[in-house]
Amino acid sequence: MTRTPRAVVLAIASLVAVLTLGGCTNGVTTGVSGDPAHAKIGLLLPDSVTARYESADRPYFEQRIAELCGGCEVLYANADGDAAKQQQQAESMLTQGVRVLVLDPFDGVAAASIVGLAKARGVPVIAYDRLIASPDLAYYISFDNELVGRLQAQALVDRLSELGVAPGDGGILMVNGSPTDNNASQFKKGAHEVIDASGYEVLAEFDTPGWDPGKAQDWVSGQITRFGSRIVGVYAANDPTAGGAIASLKAAGVSPLPPVTGQDAELAGLQRILTGDQYMTVYKALRPEAFQAAELAVDLANGRMPEGKVQVDVGDAAIPSFLLEPLAVTRGEIRSIVIADGFFTVKQLCTSDYAAACREAGVA
Ligand code: BGC
């Protein structure tokens, strides 16, 4: 069978081996001249259908760069779910003389060509949150993404058994992430490990193009027509796709709603958890993720290459990496995890529509 690029990215995902070693600089050298105290640093993020990029990743990254390097300038672009657009944005940043690129790829295979172009100009690339299928990466910063999938699926099957739903009573719909995102295949792998061992059947599953909530919603509507009350739970890979799934279930008059998972602790996702529409989300501390990327970008701009905490293999190359821990959040953990970490304030979360639910959940 001929290997498609998609098969290749999946192969990379399954080959990714994390070794608890420090130490490799991966032979990348910074070849851009000029004053590092006035370096331009490029930040490229993948989509605008997910709140985190504009509300957390970008501001945290800019904040940390400003703290570490007052004279540095961050060039920012969002690809809006378009790999060709991201390629152009990266090329334009290289033309403008960026010293480092921090790249969260819309398409982890296509973005290898950006890494190649950058390398030719001596510009190191940090893969931010999503891995890129290139051995020339300077660093990779993300979370333990298979663990994200396991946490989501474990919460779902635990909830089903708590509700007294037996495996024979029905099955689960899986709304996975984008087929161009290496993280999505890792979330799916982790989730399958748990669901496949649980006895609950997967009725059907869907890789949502571009993580588009509207496409998730349309797909779930079709499955409700197909499976009706046999749907006892929905694995949704993040909060926007969970929102899409919940909208279809409500539109079809499904009541009570089956438990639905999510990820990102988006404001809308947390508010759905408070009202009981969504069962859980996964909290990923985005401040340390963005800060780590900013710190490494400033290091690279100054020709420094600190060791990674772990190594992640891309083909034969061991990429120095930093992988943070995700945490499962149901209603009972909103206060102790999300609010306690300062991700949102009680005031932001508990607006008048949610005041009663917040009191009930012990959040306010
Ligand atoms: C990120 C998630 C995000 C999704 C959609 C994934 O790569 O890890 O946090 O919800 O992309 O943008």
CSV table of C-alpha atoms in Angstrom, one decimal, residues 24 26 127 131-132 134-140 308 310-314 317-322:
chain,number,residue,atom,x,y,z
A,24,CYS,CA,20.0,17.1,22.8
A,26,ASN,CA,19.5,18.5,17.6
A,127,ALA,CA,6.8,23.0,17.3
A,131,LEU,CA,4.2,18.0,16.5
A,132,ILE,CA,5.6,18.7,13.0
A,134,SER,CA,10.3,17.3,10.4
A,135,PRO,CA,13.6,16.0,11.9
A,136,ASP,CA,14.9,19.6,11.9
A,137,LEU,CA,12.8,21.0,14.7
A,138,ALA,CA,14.7,22.8,17.4
A,139,TYR,CA,12.2,22.0,20.2
A,140,TYR,CA,8.7,20.5,20.7
A,308,GLY,CA,14.9,19.4,26.8
A,310,VAL,CA,12.4,14.6,27.4
A,311,GLN,CA,13.1,13.6,23.9
A,312,VAL,CA,10.4,12.9,21.3
A,313,ASP,CA,11.5,11.0,18.2
A,314,VAL,CA,10.5,12.2,14.7
A,317,ALA,CA,15.8,12.5,15.1
A,318,ALA,CA,15.4,13.0,18.9
A,319,ILE,CA,13.7,16.4,19.4
A,320,PRO,CA,14.4,18.0,22.8
A,321,SER,CA,10.9,18.4,24.2
A,322,PHE,CA,8.8,19.6,27.1
